[in-house]
Amino acid sequence: MAMYVLYESSSGYALLEVHGLDEIGQNTEAVRTSVSDLSRFGRVVQLTAFHPFESALDALNQVNAVSEGVMTDELRSFLELNLPKVKEGKKPKFSLGLAEPKLGSHIFEATKIPCQSNEFVLELLRGVRQHFDRFIKDLKPGDLEKSQLGLAHSYSRAKVKFNVNRVDNMVIQAIFLLDTLDKDINSFAMRVREWYSWHFPELVKIVNDNYLYARVSKMIDDKSKLTEDHIPMLTEVLGDEDKAKEVIEAGKASMGQDLSPLDLINVQTFAQRVMDLADYRKKLYDYLVTKMSDIAPNLAALIGEMVGARLISHAGSLTNLAKCPSSTLQILGAEKALFRALKTRGNTPKYGLIFHSSFIGRASAKNKGRIARYLANKCSIASRIDCFADGATTAFGEKLREQVEERLEFYDKGVAPRKNVDVMKEVIENLQKQDEEGKEPVDASAKKSKKKKAKGEEEEEEVVAMEEDKSEKKKKKEKRKMETAEENEKSEKKKTKKSKPGGEEETDDGHSTKKKKKKSKTAE
C-alpha cells in the first residue's frame, strides 16, 4: 500500500511519497536511525509535488487553518491534483500521513482520502523538516530561514493581538495583584505594629485597624511630644474624640522605651509606604470593578465583582468559564478536596470559590449545598450571556440575582419562585422596549428634519416664483413705456407736418414734398 506524507512548511505545501514500506514495515526505530543520513533517507522519501504560498498573508491564513484543523480550498485542490484518484465503491490503495490528526479527519470527511498520524509518520516528517532545503532545488540559501522567521513573527503577533483584545486578561492580572497586595499590606502592617510598639505599646489596644494604626503612628511620631493640641488632628483621623483623648492619656503614661530620631524616621517612612500600598489597593479595586462592569456585567451583578473575577481567573478566561458546565463551576477552586474525596471515597465538596458569595452564607446549613448548586447554574448562564452576547447589559444579571433571592425565600418560607423561562422572556421584552424607545426619538427628529427641508424647499420655490412675477411685471411696464413713447413721437410728427409753410408735407419717411398746383389746361 502506497503512502504519501503532507508537510506544511513556511513556504508552501509539500507532498512526498514514501518508498520501500514493505522492507521497512513502518519500523519507527529504523526511520529514526536513517533520518540523519540524507543518502539513506532520500531513497525512502521522495518529493512528489510542491505548492508555494502566494504571499506572507496567504501563508499566515494557511497556517491558521492548519492549526485549527481546517482544510482550505488551496490544500484540497493540491491534494486532489497530485494524489491518485479514489474510485467510488472501492478502497483506496494509498494513505496520507499528517502531523495534525484534526486536519486528517477533516480531509477524510471531505475527500474520502484515508489519513493517518502516528509515531512513524511524525519521524518521517521530522526527517523531511531536517532535509527540506535539499528536496526543493530552487530554494536559495537563507530563503527558508527567512520565511520561517517571518511566518513565526506574524503568527505569534496575530495570537498576541487576539489575547490583547480579550480584556479578561486584565481582570485576571488585577485580581492576582489584589490578592497579593492584601497579603503584603497585612504583613507590613503587622511589622509596623510590632516596630512602633517598642515605643508606644498601648496604641495597639486603642487602634485596631491596620491602616488607621499606620496613620496615627506617623502623626504621633514621638509620644513624649503629645499634647492637648493633637486632639483635633487625632479626632480627624480616628473619627472619635474619646479615642483621641484616650491616645493622649496613654501617651503620657506609656511604658514604652524611647527611640532615637533616626529610628523614628525609619518607622515613619515604613508607615507611609504601608499607607501608600493601602491607597493603591483601593484604586486597584475600583479599576477591577469598572473592568468587570465592562467585561462581565451580568456575572458581576449576580455574584459580585470579586467572586466573579476569581472565577474568571481560575478558569483562565471568560470563554473557558462560559464553556464550563454548572457542576464544574460549583466546585471551581476546590479541586484538591474533590480529588481527595474521590481517592478516599468520602463526601465530595459542595462548593468552591462561590462560597465567598453572600447567598451561601445566608442559607441554612442543610440548604447550603442546594443553594450552591442553584447559584452555580445561574452563574453559568450569566457567564455565557456575557461571553457571547453582542451588547453589554446588567438586566440579565439583576433578574438572575432576584431568582436566587426567591430561591432562598422558597427554602426558608416555602414561597414558590418564578420559572426561569418567564423571567428570561420578561428581560428580553424589556430590552426590546428600550431599543424601540431609543429609536423613536431618532425617527421623530428625522421626520422633523425632513419637514424642515420640505418647508425650506417650498419657501425657496415661492421666492423664485415671486421673483419671476416681478421680472414679468417689469418687462410689461417697459413694453408699455416703449409703446407710449412711440405714440408720442408719431403725434409730434403729425403736428410738425401741419405746421410747415409752402404747402410742404412731411411723408412717413420724413421727407417734405411741394404740392404741385394743378393747372387746368384748356384746349385751345
Coordinates of N, CA, C and O in Angstrom, one line a residue, residues 266-391:
N266 N 12.7 56.1 60.4 CA 12.6 54.8 59.6 C 11.2 54.2 59.9 O 10.5 53.7 58.9
V267 N 10.7 54.3 61.1 CA 9.3 53.8 61.4 C 8.3 54.7 60.6 O 7.4 54.1 60.0
Q268 N 8.5 56.0 60.6 CA 7.6 56.8 59.8 C 7.6 56.5 58.3 O 6.5 56.5 57.7
T269 N 8.8 56.3 57.8 CA 8.9 56.0 56.3 C 8.2 54.7 56.0 O 7.5 54.6 55.0
F270 N 8.4 53.7 56.8 CA 7.7 52.4 56.6 C 6.2 52.5 56.7 O 5.5 51.9 55.9
A271 N 5.8 53.3 57.7 CA 4.3 53.5 57.9 C 3.7 54.2 56.7 O 2.6 53.9 56.2
Q272 N 4.5 55.2 56.1 CA 4.0 55.9 54.9 C 3.9 54.9 53.7 O 2.9 55.0 52.9
R273 N 4.8 54.0 53.6 CA 4.8 53.0 52.5 C 3.6 52.1 52.6 O 2.9 51.8 51.6
V274 N 3.3 51.7 53.9 CA 2.1 50.9 54.1 C 0.8 51.7 53.7 O -0.1 51.1 53.1
M275 N 0.7 53.0 54.1 CA -0.4 53.8 53.7 C -0.5 53.9 52.2 O -1.7 53.9 51.6
D276 N 0.6 54.1 51.5 CA 0.6 54.2 50.0 C 0.1 52.9 49.4 O -0.7 52.9 48.4
L277 N 0.5 51.8 49.9 CA 0.0 50.5 49.4 C -1.5 50.3 49.6 O -2.2 49.8 48.8
A278 N -1.9 50.7 50.8 CA -3.4 50.6 51.1 C -4.2 51.5 50.1 O -5.3 51.1 49.6
D279 N -3.7 52.7 49.9 CA -4.4 53.6 48.9 C -4.4 53.1 47.5 O -5.4 53.1 46.8
Y280 N -3.2 52.5 47.1 CA -3.2 51.9 45.8 C -4.1 50.7 45.7 O -4.7 50.4 44.6
R281 N -4.3 49.9 46.8 CA -5.2 48.8 46.8 C -6.6 49.3 46.6 O -7.4 48.6 45.8
K282 N -7.0 50.4 47.1 CA -8.3 50.9 46.9 C -8.5 51.3 45.4 O -9.6 51.0 44.8
K283 N -7.5 52.0 44.8 CA -7.6 52.3 43.4 C -7.7 51.1 42.5 O -8.4 51.1 41.5
L284 N -6.9 50.1 42.9 CA -6.9 48.8 42.1 C -8.3 48.2 42.2 O -8.8 47.6 41.2
Y285 N -8.9 48.2 43.3 CA -10.3 47.6 43.5 C -11.3 48.4 42.6 O -12.1 47.8 42.0
D286 N -11.2 49.7 42.6 CA -12.1 50.5 41.7 C -11.9 50.2 40.3 O -12.8 50.1 39.5
Y287 N -10.6 50.0 39.9 CA -10.3 49.6 38.5 C -10.9 48.2 38.2 O -11.5 48.0 37.1
L288 N -10.8 47.3 39.1 CA -11.4 46.0 38.9 C -12.9 46.0 38.7 O -13.5 45.3 37.9
V289 N -13.5 46.9 39.5 CA -15.0 47.0 39.5 C -15.4 47.5 38.1 O -16.3 47.0 37.5
T290 N -14.7 48.5 37.6 CA -15.0 49.1 36.3 C -14.8 48.1 35.2 O -15.5 48.0 34.2
K291 N -13.7 47.3 35.3 CA -13.4 46.3 34.3 C -14.4 45.2 34.2 O -14.8 44.8 33.2
M292 N -14.8 44.8 35.4 CA -15.8 43.7 35.5 C -17.2 44.2 34.9 O -17.9 43.4 34.3
S293 N -17.5 45.5 35.1 CA -18.8 46.0 34.6 C -18.7 46.1 33.1 O -19.7 46.0 32.4
D294 N -17.5 46.2 32.5 CA -17.4 46.2 31.0 C -17.3 44.8 30.4 O -17.9 44.5 29.4
I295 N -16.6 43.8 31.1 CA -16.4 42.5 30.6 C -17.5 41.5 30.9 O -18.0 40.9 30.0
A296 N -17.8 41.5 32.2 CA -18.8 40.5 32.7 C -19.8 41.2 33.5 O -19.9 41.0 34.8
P297 N -20.7 42.1 33.0 CA -21.6 42.9 33.8 C -22.7 42.0 34.5 O -23.0 42.2 35.7
N298 N -23.2 41.0 33.8 CA -24.2 40.1 34.4 C -23.6 39.3 35.5 O -24.3 39.1 36.6
L299 N -22.4 38.7 35.3 CA -21.8 37.9 36.4 C -21.5 38.8 37.6 O -21.7 38.3 38.7
A300 N -21.0 40.0 37.4 CA -20.8 40.9 38.5 C -22.0 41.3 39.2 O -22.0 41.4 40.5
A301 N -23.1 41.5 38.5 CA -24.4 41.9 39.1 C -25.0 40.7 39.9 O -25.6 40.9 40.9
L302 N -24.7 39.5 39.5 CA -25.2 38.3 40.1 C -24.5 38.0 41.4 O -25.0 37.8 42.5
I303 N -23.1 37.9 41.3 CA -22.4 37.3 42.4 C -21.3 38.3 43.0 O -20.7 38.0 44.0
G304 N -21.2 39.4 42.4 CA -20.2 40.4 42.9 C -18.9 40.4 42.0 O -18.6 39.4 41.4
E305 N -18.2 41.6 42.1 CA -17.1 41.7 41.2 C -15.9 40.8 41.7 O -15.2 40.2 40.8
M306 N -15.7 40.7 43.0 CA -14.5 40.0 43.4 C -14.7 38.5 43.2 O -13.7 37.8 42.6
V307 N -15.8 37.9 43.5 CA -16.0 36.5 43.3 C -16.1 36.2 41.8 O -15.5 35.2 41.3
G308 N -16.7 37.1 41.0 CA -16.7 36.9 39.5 C -15.3 36.9 38.9 O -15.0 36.1 38.1
A309 N -14.5 37.9 39.4 CA -13.1 38.0 38.9 C -12.3 36.7 39.3 O -11.5 36.2 38.5
R310 N -12.5 36.2 40.5 CA -11.8 35.0 40.9 C -12.2 33.8 40.0 O -11.4 32.9 39.7
L311 N -13.5 33.7 39.7 CA -14.0 32.6 38.9 C -13.3 32.7 37.5 O -12.9 31.7 36.9
I312 N -13.3 33.9 36.9 CA -12.7 34.1 35.6 C -11.2 33.7 35.6 O -10.6 33.1 34.7
S313 N -10.5 34.2 36.7 CA -9.1 33.9 36.8 C -8.8 32.5 37.0 O -7.8 31.9 36.4
H314 N -9.6 31.8 37.8 CA -9.4 30.3 38.0 C -9.7 29.5 36.7 O -9.0 28.5 36.4
A315 N -10.7 29.9 36.0 CA -11.0 29.2 34.7 C -10.0 29.5 33.6 O -9.8 28.7 32.7
G316 N -9.3 30.7 33.7 CA -8.3 31.1 32.7 C -8.8 32.2 31.8 O -8.0 33.0 31.3
S317 N -10.1 32.2 31.5 CA -10.6 33.3 30.7 C -12.1 33.2 30.8 O -12.7 32.2 31.3
L318 N -12.8 34.3 30.3 CA -14.3 34.3 30.4 C -14.8 33.2 29.4 O -15.9 32.6 29.7
T319 N -14.2 33.0 28.3 CA -14.6 31.9 27.4 C -14.6 30.5 28.0 O -15.5 29.7 27.9
N320 N -13.5 30.3 28.7 CA -13.3 29.0 29.4 C -14.4 28.8 30.5 O -14.9 27.7 30.7
L321 N -14.7 29.9 31.2 CA -15.7 29.8 32.2 C -17.1 29.6 31.6 O -17.9 28.9 32.2
A322 N -17.3 30.2 30.5 CA -18.6 30.0 29.8 C -18.8 28.6 29.3 O -19.9 28.1 29.2
K323 N -17.7 28.0 28.9 CA -17.7 26.6 28.4 C -17.9 25.6 29.5 O -18.3 24.4 29.3
C324 N -17.6 26.0 30.8 CA -17.7 25.0 31.9 C -19.2 24.8 32.2 O -20.0 25.7 32.2
P325 N -19.6 23.5 32.5 CA -20.9 23.2 33.0 C -21.1 23.7 34.4 O -20.1 24.0 35.1
S326 N -22.3 23.9 34.9 CA -22.6 24.4 36.2 C -22.0 23.5 37.3 O -21.6 24.0 38.4
S327 N -21.9 22.2 37.1 CA -21.4 21.3 38.1 C -19.9 21.6 38.3 O -19.4 21.5 39.4
T328 N -19.2 21.9 37.2 CA -17.7 22.2 37.3 C -17.6 23.6 38.0 O -16.7 23.8 38.8
L329 N -18.4 24.5 37.6 CA -18.3 25.9 38.2 C -18.6 25.9 39.7 O -18.0 26.7 40.4
Q330 N -19.5 24.9 40.1 CA -19.8 24.9 41.5 C -18.6 24.5 42.4 O -18.5 25.1 43.5
I331 N -17.8 23.6 41.9 CA -16.6 23.2 42.8 C -15.3 23.8 42.3 O -14.2 23.3 42.6
L332 N -15.4 24.9 41.4 CA -14.2 25.5 40.9 C -13.4 26.2 42.1 O -14.0 27.0 42.8
G333 N -12.2 25.7 42.3 CA -11.4 26.2 43.4 C -11.3 25.2 44.5 O -10.5 25.4 45.4
A334 N -12.0 24.1 44.4 CA -12.0 23.1 45.5 C -11.5 21.7 44.8 O -12.0 20.7 45.2
E335 N -10.5 21.8 43.9 CA -10.1 20.6 43.2 C -9.4 19.6 44.1 O -9.6 18.4 44.0
K336 N -8.6 20.2 45.1 CA -7.9 19.3 46.0 C -8.8 18.5 46.8 O -8.7 17.3 47.0
A337 N -9.8 19.1 47.4 CA -10.8 18.4 48.2 C -11.6 17.4 47.4 O -11.9 16.3 47.9
L338 N -11.9 17.8 46.1 CA -12.6 16.8 45.3 C -11.8 15.6 45.0 O -12.3 14.4 45.2
F339 N -10.5 15.7 44.6 CA -9.8 14.5 44.3 C -9.4 13.7 45.6 O -9.3 12.5 45.5
R340 N -9.3 14.4 46.7 CA -9.1 13.7 48.0 C -10.3 12.9 48.3 O -10.2 11.7 48.8
A341 N -11.5 13.5 48.1 CA -12.7 12.7 48.4 C -12.9 11.5 47.4 O -13.4 10.5 47.8
L342 N -12.5 11.7 46.1 CA -12.6 10.6 45.2 C -11.6 9.5 45.5 O -11.9 8.3 45.4
K343 N -10.5 9.9 46.0 CA -9.4 8.9 46.4 C -9.8 8.1 47.6 O -9.7 6.9 47.7
T344 N -10.4 8.8 48.6 CA -10.7 8.2 49.9 C -12.2 7.7 49.9 O -12.7 7.2 51.0
R345 N -12.9 7.9 48.8 CA -14.3 7.6 48.7 C -15.1 8.3 49.8 O -16.1 7.7 50.4
G346 N -14.8 9.5 50.0 CA -15.6 10.3 51.0 C -16.6 11.2 50.3 O -16.9 11.1 49.1
N347 N -17.1 12.2 51.1 CA -18.1 13.1 50.5 C -17.4 14.2 49.7 O -16.4 14.8 50.1
T348 N -17.9 14.4 48.5 CA -17.3 15.4 47.6 C -17.7 16.8 48.1 O -18.7 17.0 48.8
P349 N -16.9 17.9 47.8 CA -17.2 19.2 48.3 C -18.4 19.8 47.6 O -18.7 19.4 46.5
K350 N -19.1 20.6 48.3 CA -20.4 21.2 47.8 C -20.2 22.5 47.1 O -21.0 22.9 46.2
Y351 N -19.1 23.2 47.4 CA -18.8 24.5 46.7 C -17.3 24.8 46.8 O -16.6 24.2 47.5
G352 N -16.9 25.7 45.9 CA -15.6 26.1 45.8 C -15.5 27.6 46.0 O -15.7 28.1 47.1
L353 N -15.1 28.4 45.0 CA -15.0 29.8 45.1 C -16.3 30.5 45.3 O -16.3 31.6 45.9
I354 N -17.4 29.9 44.9 CA -18.7 30.6 45.1 C -19.1 30.6 46.5 O -20.1 31.3 46.9
F355 N -18.4 30.0 47.4 CA -18.7 30.0 48.8 C -18.5 31.4 49.4 O -19.2 31.8 50.4
H356 N -17.7 32.3 48.7 CA -17.5 33.6 49.2 C -18.6 34.6 48.9 O -18.6 35.7 49.4
S357 N -19.6 34.1 48.1 CA -20.8 34.9 47.9 C -21.7 35.0 49.1 O -21.7 34.1 50.0
S358 N -22.5 36.0 49.2 CA -23.3 36.2 50.4 C -24.5 35.3 50.4 O -25.1 35.0 51.5
F359 N -24.9 34.7 49.3 CA -26.1 33.8 49.3 C -25.8 32.5 50.1 O -26.7 32.1 50.8
I360 N -24.7 31.9 49.9 CA -24.4 30.7 50.6 C -24.3 30.9 52.1 O -24.7 30.1 53.0
G361 N -23.7 32.1 52.5 CA -23.7 32.4 53.9 C -25.0 32.7 54.6 O -25.2 32.4 55.8
R362 N -26.0 33.2 53.8 CA -27.3 33.4 54.3 C -28.2 32.2 54.4 O -29.2 32.2 55.1
A363 N -27.8 31.1 53.6 CA -28.6 29.9 53.6 C -28.3 29.1 54.9 O -27.3 29.2 55.5
S364 N -29.3 28.3 55.3 CA -29.1 27.4 56.5 C -28.2 26.3 56.1 O -27.8 26.1 55.0
A365 N -27.7 25.6 57.2 CA -26.7 24.6 57.0 C -27.2 23.4 56.0 O -26.4 23.0 55.2
K366 N -28.5 23.1 56.2 CA -28.9 22.0 55.3 C -29.2 22.4 53.9 O -29.3 21.5 53.0
N367 N -29.3 23.7 53.7 CA -29.6 24.2 52.3 C -28.4 24.8 51.6 O -28.6 25.3 50.5
K368 N -27.2 24.7 52.2 CA -26.1 25.4 51.6 C -25.7 24.7 50.3 O -25.3 25.3 49.3
G369 N -25.7 23.4 50.3 CA -25.4 22.6 49.0 C -26.4 22.9 47.9 O -26.1 23.0 46.8
R370 N -27.7 23.0 48.3 CA -28.8 23.2 47.3 C -28.6 24.6 46.7 O -28.7 24.8 45.5
I371 N -28.4 25.6 47.6 CA -28.3 27.0 47.0 C -27.0 27.1 46.3 O -26.9 27.9 45.3
A372 N -25.9 26.4 46.6 CA -24.7 26.4 45.9 C -24.9 25.9 44.5 O -24.4 26.4 43.5
R373 N -25.6 24.8 44.3 CA -25.9 24.2 43.0 C -26.8 25.1 42.2 O -26.5 25.3 41.0
Y374 N -27.8 25.8 42.8 CA -28.6 26.7 42.1 C -27.8 28.0 41.7 O -28.0 28.5 40.5
L375 N -27.0 28.5 42.6 CA -26.2 29.6 42.2 C -25.2 29.4 41.1 O -24.9 30.2 40.3
A376 N -24.6 28.2 41.1 CA -23.7 27.8 40.1 C -24.4 27.7 38.7 O -23.8 28.1 37.7
N377 N -25.6 27.3 38.7 CA -26.4 27.2 37.5 C -26.6 28.6 36.9 O -26.4 28.9 35.7
K378 N -27.0 29.6 37.8 CA -27.2 31.0 37.4 C -25.9 31.6 36.9 O -25.9 32.4 36.0
C379 N -24.8 31.3 37.6 CA -23.5 31.9 37.2 C -23.1 31.4 35.9 O -22.5 32.1 35.1
S380 N -23.4 30.1 35.6 CA -23.1 29.6 34.2 C -23.9 30.3 33.1 O -23.3 30.7 32.1
I381 N -25.1 30.6 33.4 CA -26.0 31.3 32.4 C -25.4 32.7 32.2 O -25.3 33.2 31.1
A382 N -25.1 33.4 33.4 CA -24.6 34.8 33.3 C -23.3 34.9 32.5 O -23.1 35.8 31.7
S383 N -22.4 33.9 32.8 CA -21.1 34.0 32.1 C -21.3 33.7 30.6 O -20.5 34.3 29.8
R384 N -22.2 32.9 30.2 CA -22.4 32.6 28.8 C -23.0 33.8 28.1 O -22.7 34.2 26.9
I385 N -23.9 34.5 28.8 CA -24.5 35.7 28.2 C -23.4 36.8 28.0 O -23.4 37.5 27.0
D386 N -22.6 37.0 29.0 CA -21.5 38.0 28.9 C -20.5 37.6 27.8 O -20.0 38.5 27.2
C387 N -20.3 36.3 27.6 CA -19.2 36.0 26.7 C -19.7 36.1 25.2 O -19.0 36.5 24.4
F388 N -21.0 35.7 25.0 CA -21.4 35.5 23.6 C -22.4 36.6 23.2 O -22.8 36.6 22.0
A389 N -22.9 37.4 24.1 CA -23.9 38.5 23.7 C -23.2 39.6 23.0 O -22.0 39.9 23.3
D390 N -23.9 40.3 22.1 CA -23.3 41.4 21.4 C -23.2 42.7 22.2 O -22.2 43.4 22.2
G391 N -24.3 43.0 23.0 CA -24.3 44.2 23.8 C -24.1 43.9 25.3 O -24.5 42.8 25.7

